[in-house]
Coordinates of C-alpha atoms and ligand atoms in Angstrom, one line a residue:
M30 CA -23.2 -17.6 23.1
S31 CA -21.2 -17.4 26.4
Q32 CA -20.9 -14.2 28.1
P33 CA -17.3 -13.4 27.1
A34 CA -18.2 -14.3 23.5
S35 CA -21.2 -12.0 23.4
L36 CA -19.2 -9.2 25.0
F37 CA -16.4 -9.8 22.2
A38 CA -19.1 -9.9 19.5
A39 CA -20.4 -6.5 20.7
I40 CA -16.9 -5.0 20.9
F41 CA -16.2 -6.3 17.3
L42 CA -19.5 -4.8 16.0
A43 CA -18.9 -1.5 17.8
A44 CA -15.4 -1.2 16.4
L45 CA -16.6 -2.2 12.9
F46 CA -19.5 0.3 13.1
A47 CA -17.2 3.2 14.3
S48 CA -14.6 2.5 11.5
V49 CA -17.2 2.4 8.8
V50 CA -18.9 5.6 10.0
L51 CA -15.5 7.3 10.3
Q52 CA -14.5 6.1 6.7
L53 CA -17.7 7.3 5.2
W54 CA -17.6 10.7 7.1
L55 CA -14.1 11.2 5.9
A56 CA -15.0 10.4 2.3
R57 CA -17.9 12.8 2.3
R58 CA -15.7 15.6 3.8
Q59 CA -13.1 15.0 1.0
T60 CA -15.6 15.1 -1.9
R61 CA -17.3 18.2 -0.5
H62 CA -14.0 20.0 0.3
V63 CA -12.5 19.2 -3.2
Q64 CA -15.8 20.1 -5.0
S65 CA -16.0 23.5 -3.1
H66 CA -12.5 24.4 -4.3
R67 CA -13.0 23.3 -7.9
T68 CA -13.8 26.7 -9.4
A69 CA -10.4 28.2 -9.0
V70 CA -6.8 27.2 -8.9
P71 CA -5.3 27.8 -5.4
E72 CA -3.5 31.1 -5.3
H73 CA -0.1 29.5 -4.7
F74 CA -0.3 27.5 -7.9
A75 CA -1.8 30.2 -10.1
G76 CA 0.1 30.4 -13.4
K77 CA 1.7 27.0 -12.7
I78 CA -1.4 24.8 -13.2
T79 CA -4.2 25.5 -15.5
L80 CA -7.8 25.6 -14.4
E81 CA -8.6 22.7 -16.7
A82 CA -5.9 20.5 -15.0
H83 CA -7.2 21.6 -11.5
Q84 CA -10.7 20.6 -12.4
K85 CA -9.6 17.3 -13.8
A86 CA -7.8 16.6 -10.5
A87 CA -10.9 17.5 -8.6
D88 CA -13.2 15.3 -10.7
Y89 CA -10.6 12.4 -10.5
T90 CA -10.3 12.7 -6.8
V91 CA -14.1 12.7 -6.3
A92 CA -14.5 9.7 -8.6
R93 CA -11.8 7.7 -6.7
T94 CA -13.3 8.7 -3.3
R95 CA -16.8 7.6 -4.3
L96 CA -15.4 4.3 -5.4
S97 CA -13.7 4.0 -2.0
I98 CA -17.2 4.4 -0.4
V99 CA -18.4 1.4 -2.5
D100 CA -15.3 -0.6 -1.5
T101 CA -15.9 0.1 2.2
L102 CA -19.5 -1.0 2.1
V103 CA -18.7 -4.2 0.1
D104 CA -15.8 -5.1 2.4
T105 CA -18.1 -4.6 5.4
A106 CA -20.8 -6.7 4.0
V107 CA -18.3 -9.5 3.2
L108 CA -16.8 -9.3 6.6
L109 CA -20.1 -9.6 8.4
A110 CA -21.2 -12.5 6.1
L111 CA -18.0 -14.4 6.8
T112 CA -18.0 -13.8 10.6
L113 CA -21.2 -13.4 12.4
G114 CA -23.2 -14.4 9.2
G115 CA -21.6 -17.9 9.6
G116 CA -19.6 -18.0 6.3
V117 CA -16.3 -19.1 8.0
A118 CA -18.2 -21.6 10.2
A119 CA -19.9 -23.1 7.1
L120 CA -16.6 -23.3 5.1
A121 CA -14.9 -24.9 8.1
G122 CA -17.7 -27.4 8.4
A123 CA -17.6 -28.4 4.7
I124 CA -13.8 -28.5 4.6
G125 CA -13.8 -30.6 7.8
E126 CA -15.6 -33.4 5.8
L127 CA -12.7 -33.7 3.4
P128 CA -10.7 -36.8 3.8
I129 CA -7.4 -34.9 4.3
A130 CA -5.1 -34.3 7.4
I131 CA -6.2 -31.4 9.7
L132 CA -3.2 -29.3 8.6
W133 CA -4.4 -29.4 4.9
Q134 CA -7.9 -28.6 6.0
D135 CA -6.6 -25.6 7.8
V136 CA -4.5 -24.5 4.7
A137 CA -7.6 -25.0 2.5
L138 CA -9.9 -22.9 4.8
V139 CA -7.4 -19.9 4.9
V140 CA -6.9 -20.2 1.0
A141 CA -10.7 -20.3 0.6
V142 CA -11.3 -17.2 2.7
A143 CA -8.5 -15.3 0.9
L144 CA -9.9 -16.3 -2.4
I145 CA -13.4 -15.2 -1.6
G146 CA -12.0 -11.8 -0.6
A147 CA -9.9 -11.6 -3.9
V148 CA -12.8 -12.6 -6.2
I149 CA -15.1 -10.1 -4.6
A150 CA -12.6 -7.3 -5.0
L151 CA -12.2 -8.1 -8.8
P152 CA -15.1 -6.1 -10.2
L153 CA -14.0 -3.0 -8.2
S154 CA -10.5 -3.4 -9.6
W155 CA -11.8 -3.7 -13.1
Y156 CA -14.0 -0.7 -12.6
R157 CA -11.1 1.3 -11.2
T158 CA -8.9 0.5 -14.3
F159 CA -11.3 0.4 -17.1
V160 CA -13.9 3.1 -16.0
I161 CA -12.1 5.7 -13.8
E162 CA -8.5 5.5 -15.0
Q163 CA -9.8 5.2 -18.6
R164 CA -12.2 8.2 -18.3
F165 CA -9.3 10.3 -17.0
G166 CA -6.9 9.2 -19.7
F167 CA -4.5 7.3 -17.4
N168 CA -5.2 3.7 -18.4
R169 CA -3.0 2.1 -21.1
M170 CA -3.9 -1.5 -20.2
S171 CA -5.8 -3.8 -22.5
V172 CA -8.2 -6.4 -21.1
A173 CA -5.6 -9.1 -22.1
L174 CA -2.8 -7.4 -20.1
W175 CA -5.2 -7.0 -17.1
L176 CA -6.0 -10.7 -17.2
A177 CA -2.4 -11.7 -17.7
D178 CA -1.5 -9.6 -14.6
L179 CA -4.2 -11.2 -12.6
A180 CA -3.1 -14.7 -13.5
K181 CA 0.5 -13.9 -12.8
G182 CA -0.3 -12.2 -9.5
A183 CA -2.5 -15.1 -8.4
L184 CA 0.2 -17.7 -9.3
L185 CA 2.9 -15.7 -7.6
G186 CA 0.8 -15.3 -4.5
A187 CA 0.1 -19.0 -4.4
L188 CA 3.7 -20.0 -5.0
L189 CA 5.0 -17.6 -2.2
G190 CA 2.0 -17.6 0.1
I191 CA 1.0 -21.3 0.4
P192 CA 4.4 -22.6 1.5
L193 CA 4.5 -19.8 4.1
L194 CA 0.9 -20.5 5.2
C195 CA 1.7 -24.3 5.6
L196 CA 4.8 -23.5 7.7
V197 CA 2.8 -21.1 10.0
L198 CA 0.0 -23.5 10.5
W199 CA 2.4 -26.4 11.0
L200 CA 4.3 -24.2 13.7
M201 CA 0.9 -23.3 15.4
A202 CA 0.1 -27.0 15.7
R203 CA 3.4 -28.5 16.6
A204 CA 5.8 -25.8 18.0
G205 CA 4.4 -25.4 21.5
P206 CA 3.3 -22.3 23.3
L207 CA 5.9 -20.2 21.7
W208 CA 4.9 -20.9 18.1
W209 CA 4.2 -17.3 17.5
L210 CA 7.8 -16.3 18.1
Y211 CA 9.0 -18.9 15.4
A212 CA 6.2 -18.0 13.1
W213 CA 7.4 -14.3 13.5
L214 CA 10.9 -15.3 12.6
A215 CA 9.6 -17.1 9.4
W216 CA 7.3 -14.2 8.5
V217 CA 10.2 -11.6 8.8
A218 CA 12.5 -13.8 6.9
F219 CA 9.9 -14.3 4.2
Q220 CA 9.4 -10.6 3.8
L221 CA 13.1 -10.0 3.6
L222 CA 13.4 -12.8 0.9
V223 CA 10.6 -11.2 -1.1
L224 CA 12.3 -7.8 -0.9
A225 CA 15.5 -9.3 -2.0
L226 CA 13.9 -11.3 -4.9
Y227 CA 11.7 -8.5 -6.0
P228 CA 14.0 -6.5 -8.3
T229 CA 15.5 -9.4 -10.2
L230 CA 12.9 -12.1 -10.1
I231 CA 9.4 -10.6 -9.4
A232 CA 9.3 -7.2 -11.0
P233 CA 10.6 -8.4 -14.4
L234 CA 7.5 -10.8 -14.6
F235 CA 5.4 -7.7 -14.9
N236 CA 7.6 -5.1 -16.6
R237 CA 10.6 -4.8 -19.0
F238 CA 13.8 -3.1 -17.5
A239 CA 16.2 -1.6 -19.8
P240 CA 19.5 0.1 -18.8
L241 CA 19.2 3.9 -18.8
T242 CA 20.9 5.1 -21.9
D243 CA 20.2 8.8 -22.0
A244 CA 23.8 10.1 -21.6
E245 CA 22.8 13.5 -20.1
V246 CA 20.5 12.0 -17.5
R247 CA 23.0 9.2 -16.7
E248 CA 25.9 11.6 -16.1
R249 CA 23.8 13.9 -13.9
V250 CA 22.5 10.9 -11.9
E251 CA 25.9 9.4 -11.5
R252 CA 27.4 12.7 -10.2
L253 CA 24.5 12.9 -7.7
L254 CA 25.2 9.3 -6.5
A255 CA 28.8 10.0 -6.1
R256 CA 28.1 13.2 -4.2
C257 CA 25.8 11.4 -1.8
S258 CA 28.2 8.4 -1.7
F259 CA 25.6 5.9 -2.8
A260 CA 26.6 2.7 -4.7
A261 CA 23.9 1.3 -6.9
K262 CA 24.1 -1.8 -9.2
G263 CA 22.4 -0.1 -12.0
L264 CA 20.2 2.5 -13.5
F265 CA 17.1 1.1 -15.2
V266 CA 14.2 2.4 -17.1
M267 CA 10.9 0.5 -16.7
D268 CA 8.0 0.5 -19.2
G269 CA 5.5 1.9 -16.8
S270 CA 3.7 3.3 -19.9
R271 CA 2.5 -0.3 -20.7
R272 CA -0.1 0.1 -17.9
S273 CA -0.6 3.7 -17.1
N274 CA 0.4 7.3 -17.6
H275 CA 1.3 7.8 -14.0
G276 CA 5.0 8.4 -13.5
N277 CA 7.5 7.6 -10.7
A278 CA 11.0 6.6 -9.6
Y279 CA 12.1 4.2 -6.9
F280 CA 15.0 2.3 -5.4
T281 CA 14.8 -1.3 -4.9
G282 CA 16.8 -4.2 -3.7
F283 CA 19.5 -4.5 -0.9
G284 CA 23.2 -4.0 -0.6
A285 CA 25.0 -4.7 -3.7
G286 CA 21.8 -5.6 -5.5
R287 CA 20.4 -2.1 -5.1
R288 CA 19.1 -0.5 -8.4
I289 CA 17.4 2.6 -9.3
V290 CA 14.3 2.4 -11.6
F291 CA 12.8 5.3 -13.5
F292 CA 9.4 5.0 -15.1
D293 CA 9.7 5.8 -18.8
T294 CA 6.7 8.1 -18.2
L295 CA 8.7 10.2 -15.7
L296 CA 11.8 10.6 -18.0
A297 CA 9.5 11.6 -20.8
R298 CA 8.0 14.5 -18.8
L299 CA 10.8 15.9 -16.6
Q300 CA 13.9 18.0 -17.4
V301 CA 17.2 16.6 -16.4
D302 CA 17.5 18.8 -13.3
E303 CA 14.0 17.8 -12.2
V304 CA 14.8 14.0 -12.7
E305 CA 17.9 14.6 -10.5
A306 CA 15.8 16.3 -7.8
V307 CA 13.2 13.6 -7.8
L308 CA 15.9 10.9 -7.5
A309 CA 17.6 13.0 -4.7
H310 CA 14.4 12.8 -2.8
E311 CA 14.3 9.0 -3.2
L312 CA 17.9 8.8 -2.2
G313 CA 17.1 10.9 1.0
H314 CA 14.7 8.0 2.0
F315 CA 17.6 5.6 1.8
K316 CA 20.3 7.8 3.3
L317 CA 18.1 8.9 6.2
R318 CA 17.3 5.2 7.0
H319 CA 13.6 5.6 6.3
V320 CA 13.4 2.2 4.5
L321 CA 15.2 0.5 7.5
K322 CA 13.0 2.2 10.0
R323 CA 9.8 1.0 8.2
I324 CA 11.2 -2.5 8.1
A325 CA 11.9 -2.4 11.8
W326 CA 8.5 -1.0 12.7
F327 CA 6.8 -3.6 10.5
A328 CA 8.8 -6.3 12.4
V329 CA 7.9 -5.0 15.8
A330 CA 4.1 -4.6 14.9
S331 CA 4.2 -8.1 13.4
L332 CA 5.7 -9.5 16.7
A333 CA 3.0 -7.9 18.7
L334 CA 0.2 -9.1 16.5
L335 CA 1.5 -12.6 16.3
A336 CA 1.8 -12.7 20.3
L337 CA -1.8 -11.5 20.4
L338 CA -2.9 -14.3 18.0
G339 CA -0.9 -16.7 20.2
W340 CA -3.2 -15.8 23.0
L341 CA -6.5 -15.6 21.1
V342 CA -5.9 -19.1 19.6
G343 CA -6.7 -20.6 23.0
E344 CA -9.8 -18.5 23.8
P345 CA -13.1 -20.0 22.9
W346 CA -14.8 -16.6 23.0
F347 CA -12.6 -15.4 20.1
Y348 CA -14.1 -18.0 17.9
A349 CA -17.6 -17.9 19.2
G350 CA -17.7 -14.1 19.3
L351 CA -16.9 -14.1 15.5
G352 CA -19.5 -16.6 14.5
V353 CA -17.6 -19.9 14.8
P354 CA -18.6 -21.8 18.0
L355 CA -15.9 -24.5 18.5
A356 CA -15.2 -27.1 21.2
A357 CA -11.5 -27.0 20.7
P358 CA -9.0 -24.5 19.1
R359 CA -8.7 -24.7 15.3
Y360 CA -5.6 -23.1 14.0
G361 CA -6.9 -22.4 10.5
V362 CA -10.1 -21.0 11.8
A363 CA -8.2 -18.6 14.3
L364 CA -5.8 -17.5 11.5
A365 CA -8.7 -16.8 9.0
L366 CA -10.7 -14.8 11.7
F367 CA -7.6 -12.9 12.7
M368 CA -6.7 -11.9 9.2
L369 CA -10.3 -10.9 8.4
T370 CA -11.0 -8.8 11.6
L371 CA -7.6 -7.3 12.3
P372 CA -8.1 -4.3 9.8
V373 CA -11.1 -3.3 11.9
F374 CA -9.0 -2.8 15.0
T375 CA -6.0 -1.4 13.5
F376 CA -7.8 1.2 11.3
L377 CA -7.6 3.8 14.1
A378 CA -3.7 3.5 14.0
A379 CA -3.8 4.6 10.3
P380 CA -3.4 8.3 11.1
L381 CA -0.2 7.6 13.2
A382 CA 1.3 5.6 10.3
S383 CA 0.4 8.5 7.9
L384 CA 1.9 11.0 10.2
Y385 CA 5.2 9.0 10.5
S386 CA 5.2 8.7 6.6
R387 CA 4.6 12.4 6.1
R388 CA 7.5 13.3 8.4
H389 CA 9.8 11.2 6.3
E390 CA 8.6 12.8 3.1
F391 CA 9.4 16.3 4.5
E392 CA 12.9 15.0 5.5
A393 CA 13.5 13.5 2.1
D394 CA 12.5 16.7 0.5
A395 CA 14.9 18.6 2.7
Y396 CA 17.6 16.1 1.7
A397 CA 16.9 16.7 -1.9
A398 CA 17.1 20.5 -1.4
R399 CA 20.5 20.0 0.1
N400 CA 21.9 17.6 -2.4
A401 CA 20.2 18.7 -5.6
S402 CA 18.0 21.7 -6.2
A403 CA 14.8 22.7 -4.2
T404 CA 13.6 24.9 -7.2
A405 CA 13.9 21.9 -9.6
L406 CA 12.0 19.6 -7.0
V407 CA 9.2 22.1 -6.9
A408 CA 9.0 22.2 -10.7
A409 CA 9.0 18.5 -10.8
L410 CA 6.3 18.2 -8.1
V411 CA 4.0 20.6 -9.8
K412 CA 4.4 18.6 -13.0
L413 CA 3.8 15.3 -11.2
Y414 CA 0.8 16.6 -9.3
E415 CA -0.6 17.8 -12.6
D416 CA 0.1 14.6 -14.6
N417 CA -1.2 12.3 -11.8
A418 CA -4.2 14.6 -11.3
N419 CA -3.6 14.7 -7.6
T420 CA -5.8 17.2 -5.9
L421 CA -4.1 20.3 -4.6
T422 CA -6.9 21.0 -2.2
P423 CA -7.5 17.8 -0.1
D424 CA -9.7 18.0 3.0
P425 CA -7.3 18.6 5.9
L426 CA -8.7 15.9 8.1
H427 CA -9.0 13.3 5.2
S428 CA -5.4 14.1 4.4
A429 CA -4.2 13.8 7.9
F430 CA -5.9 10.4 8.2
Y431 CA -4.9 8.7 5.0
D432 CA -2.1 10.6 3.1
S433 CA 1.4 9.1 3.1
H434 CA 2.6 12.4 1.5
P435 CA 2.0 15.9 2.8
P436 CA -0.4 18.1 0.8
A437 CA 1.3 19.8 -2.3
A438 CA 1.0 23.3 -0.8
A439 CA 2.8 22.3 2.4
R440 CA 5.7 20.5 0.6
I441 CA 6.2 23.3 -1.9
A442 CA 6.1 26.0 0.8
R443 CA 8.9 24.2 2.7
L444 CA 10.9 23.7 -0.4
E445 CA 10.6 27.3 -1.5
A446 CA 11.7 28.4 2.0
A447 CA 14.8 26.2 1.6
A448 CA 15.5 27.6 -1.9
A449 CA 15.2 31.3 -0.7
Ligands
ZN175 ZN1 9.1 10.2 -0.8

């Protein structure tokens, strides 16, 4: 290995080691913190949540955190085997023997690497659904439905992903030194297309959507939408109960295609004013341009990363340092290595993204307090935390690192201050 390649290999290993140690340490903190608060309902929630529900949330959180440890270790082993262990090099060598054009060899290599990752993730996904979710009473999926979801997901991923992959690899090979700029335009256009197709073409492949018929909820929601001057193309109820007992509500689509979707599990559990408050919170995300800001950040980050890849593609140490010594750049190899190793380097940015997201959640809560009822939102949140068995006592550091939503106590304290 050349000197720059050894240096890069050392940096990669150090970053990987640091991120794994940090993940394991945070997971241990989380399990200890949750277990040490298991014996009593936090003072603030006394009378609102039973000890039994509190303990179920603690056990559920610990079970999921332990699974995340296994997940981290498996991912790390696979990453090492594919890179420095020579996996990608062996695959590239074998695919290089195929009597097909270089472009198709590159496509085949990236697909093969993605497939390996997906297949290795399957047993954990199975365990999550049929052992953990099952044990805590959340799973409603049959094995047949799980397999059907898997097949549909794989088919959809191939239908959408392979043409995009072909386009990007073709641009890398043919579009000159600024290929990454064109690839970025294609990538952003692709993401917007998926967002636009999602509500009407993609989501219905997995769930049934029926117009919201409950007259009382309908009227209340329509008044809220008028008050917030928000036009939606329709109000729908989704059969979320087909898969799980977790509840939710969301907005989807663009412009005139915007629709509001309620999980049937949410409507079954909440009072009318609570449904209104939850929807007002979601509406807040739209009205405060959170969705737009996230898309903009995503586009900026994608541009920076593609520019980085544009540079790395031409650097021999990038390939050699990750276990694929090559005489000349290979676009498929570069793309595969980049996708595999990127999470190692971006992991440390996770707390910033979480912080940004939690700020939006507080803003959306404040919006809901102004346009609906803070008291009703508190009642809804308590029910949702209980029903979803979300812990009320997360480890503060674990929460700061990962959680897209602020801890329950912090959200409810702010809402109660707004209601007073
Ligand atoms: Zn939110």
